[in-house]
Structures are given as structure tokens and as C-alpha cells.
Amino acid sequence: MTDHRRAVLEGTRIRRTTTPTDAQVESAVLGMARDSVVVLSEVGDDHTYIQVWQRPDGLYQLEHRAGSPVEHFQTMTVSAEKVHTAFVGWLRDEDWAGAFTWKEISELF
């Protein structure tokens, strides 16, 4: 079995789940409707997470934060599969971020 972070999965139209499985993450991300959100956060740490908003125009606005406000990044993609791969990689604590070009967005907060 692959090691996973201790995480919480929550979002628009999904039930909050502690220690989600890969299948639950897949269902949450690939089943998103437009203008909905899915968040996967580290248990006990509200500042370490990956989240996605499927914008009304269909783009996926993917963000991740690694603790401090200066470690908050954003990217956009049209691919639900890439978002799913990122979420599972984050959950497994694997190298997943390299598939995207990230913009640091801490100045927005």
C-alpha cells in the first residue's frame, strides 16, 4: 500500500472525508461541476493544502500552499486528469508539481 498524508477531503457537493482514498479523490475531482471547489488539506494544518476551483468558464484554477503565505502558488489548466494526478501525487507526498507552471500568489492575501 502506498503511504498517504493524513488528509481531509472536502468541497462543494462532497461530504467531508478524513483519510480519503485515491478513489475518493478521483471521484471528487473528476466529478466536479463548474463553479465548484475541491480541497485536500493536511490534518491539523490549515495552511498546507491543494485545492481546485472549476471556474464557470470550465478552466481549473489549481492552487497549493505549503505552510506559510509566501508558499502559496496557482496555475490554470483545462485538464481534469492533470488536476486529478496532482491531487493524488500531493496525497501520496510524491513529486507532482513539476507538471505545471506556477505563479506565486501570496501578494493576494
CSV table of C-alpha atoms in Angstrom, one decimal:
chain,number,residue,atom,x,y,z
A,1,MET,CA,0.0,0.0,0.0
A,2,THR,CA,1.2,3.5,-0.9
A,3,ASP,CA,1.9,5.8,2.0
A,4,HIS,CA,-0.5,8.8,2.2
A,5,ARG,CA,-0.5,12.1,4.0
A,6,ARG,CA,-3.0,12.4,6.8
A,7,ALA,CA,-5.5,14.5,4.9
A,8,VAL,CA,-9.1,15.8,4.8
A,9,LEU,CA,-11.0,15.9,1.5
A,10,GLU,CA,-13.9,18.4,1.3
A,11,GLY,CA,-15.6,20.7,-1.2
A,12,THR,CA,-18.7,21.8,-2.9
A,13,ARG,CA,-21.3,19.0,-3.2
A,14,ILE,CA,-19.0,16.4,-1.5
A,15,ARG,CA,-19.0,15.0,2.0
A,16,ARG,CA,-16.0,15.9,4.2
A,17,THR,CA,-13.8,12.8,4.4
A,18,THR,CA,-10.8,12.2,6.7
A,19,THR,CA,-8.1,10.0,5.3
A,20,PRO,CA,-9.5,9.8,1.8
A,21,THR,CA,-8.6,7.0,-0.6
A,22,ASP,CA,-7.3,7.6,-4.1
A,23,ALA,CA,-10.7,6.5,-5.4
A,24,GLN,CA,-12.5,9.1,-3.3
A,25,VAL,CA,-10.1,11.8,-4.6
A,26,GLU,CA,-10.6,10.7,-8.1
A,27,SER,CA,-14.4,10.8,-7.7
A,28,ALA,CA,-14.3,14.3,-6.2
A,29,VAL,CA,-12.0,15.8,-8.8
A,30,LEU,CA,-13.3,14.1,-11.9
A,31,GLY,CA,-16.9,14.6,-10.8
A,32,MET,CA,-16.6,18.4,-10.3
A,33,ALA,CA,-19.3,20.7,-11.7
A,34,ARG,CA,-18.5,24.2,-13.0
A,35,ASP,CA,-18.1,26.8,-10.2
A,36,SER,CA,-17.3,24.1,-7.6
A,37,VAL,CA,-14.3,23.6,-5.3
A,38,VAL,CA,-12.4,20.6,-4.0
A,39,VAL,CA,-9.8,20.9,-1.2
A,40,LEU,CA,-7.3,18.3,0.1
A,41,SER,CA,-5.7,19.6,3.3
A,42,GLU,CA,-3.2,18.2,5.8
A,43,VAL,CA,-4.8,17.1,9.0
A,44,GLY,CA,-4.2,19.6,11.7
A,45,ASP,CA,-2.6,22.2,9.4
A,46,ASP,CA,-5.0,24.6,7.7
A,47,HIS,CA,-2.1,26.1,5.8
A,48,THR,CA,-0.9,23.0,3.9
A,49,TYR,CA,-3.3,22.0,1.1
A,50,ILE,CA,-4.0,21.6,-2.6
A,51,GLN,CA,-7.3,23.0,-3.9
A,52,VAL,CA,-9.1,23.4,-7.2
A,53,TRP,CA,-11.9,25.6,-8.4
A,54,GLN,CA,-13.5,24.7,-11.7
A,55,ARG,CA,-14.3,28.2,-12.9
A,56,PRO,CA,-17.6,29.0,-14.7
A,57,ASP,CA,-15.7,29.1,-18.0
A,58,GLY,CA,-14.5,25.4,-17.4
A,59,LEU,CA,-10.9,26.2,-16.6
A,60,TYR,CA,-9.4,24.6,-13.5
A,61,GLN,CA,-7.7,27.0,-11.1
A,62,LEU,CA,-5.3,24.9,-9.2
A,63,GLU,CA,-3.6,26.2,-6.0
A,64,HIS,CA,-1.3,24.7,-3.4
A,65,ARG,CA,0.1,26.1,-0.2
A,66,ALA,CA,3.0,24.6,1.7
A,67,GLY,CA,2.6,26.3,5.1
A,68,SER,CA,3.4,29.9,5.1
A,69,PRO,CA,1.7,32.6,3.0
A,70,VAL,CA,4.8,33.1,0.8
A,71,GLU,CA,4.4,29.4,-0.3
A,72,HIS,CA,1.0,29.9,-2.0
A,73,PHE,CA,1.0,29.1,-5.7
A,74,GLN,CA,-1.5,29.0,-8.6
A,75,THR,CA,-1.8,27.6,-12.1
A,76,MET,CA,-4.6,27.1,-14.6
A,77,THR,CA,-5.3,24.0,-16.7
A,78,VAL,CA,-8.1,22.7,-18.9
A,79,SER,CA,-7.4,19.1,-17.9
A,80,ALA,CA,-9.3,17.4,-15.1
A,81,GLU,CA,-6.9,14.5,-15.5
A,82,LYS,CA,-3.9,16.7,-14.7
A,83,VAL,CA,-5.7,18.0,-11.7
A,84,HIS,CA,-6.5,14.5,-10.5
A,85,THR,CA,-2.9,13.4,-11.0
A,86,ALA,CA,-1.8,16.5,-8.9
A,87,PHE,CA,-4.2,15.7,-6.1
A,88,VAL,CA,-3.2,12.0,-5.9
A,89,GLY,CA,0.5,13.0,-6.1
A,90,TRP,CA,0.0,15.5,-3.3
A,91,LEU,CA,-1.9,13.0,-1.2
A,92,ARG,CA,0.9,10.4,-1.7
A,93,ASP,CA,3.6,13.1,-1.0
A,94,GLU,CA,5.2,12.4,-4.4
A,95,ASP,CA,6.8,14.9,-6.8
A,96,TRP,CA,3.7,16.2,-8.6
A,97,ALA,CA,4.1,20.0,-9.0
A,98,GLY,CA,6.6,19.8,-11.9
A,99,ALA,CA,3.8,19.2,-14.4
A,100,PHE,CA,2.7,22.8,-14.1
A,101,THR,CA,4.0,26.3,-14.4
A,102,TRP,CA,3.2,28.0,-11.1
A,103,LYS,CA,2.7,31.6,-10.2
A,104,GLU,CA,3.4,32.7,-6.6
A,105,ILE,CA,0.2,34.5,-5.3
A,106,SER,CA,1.0,35.3,-1.7
A,107,GLU,CA,0.6,39.1,-2.5
A,108,LEU,CA,-3.1,38.5,-3.0
A,109,PHE,CA,-3.6,37.6,0.7
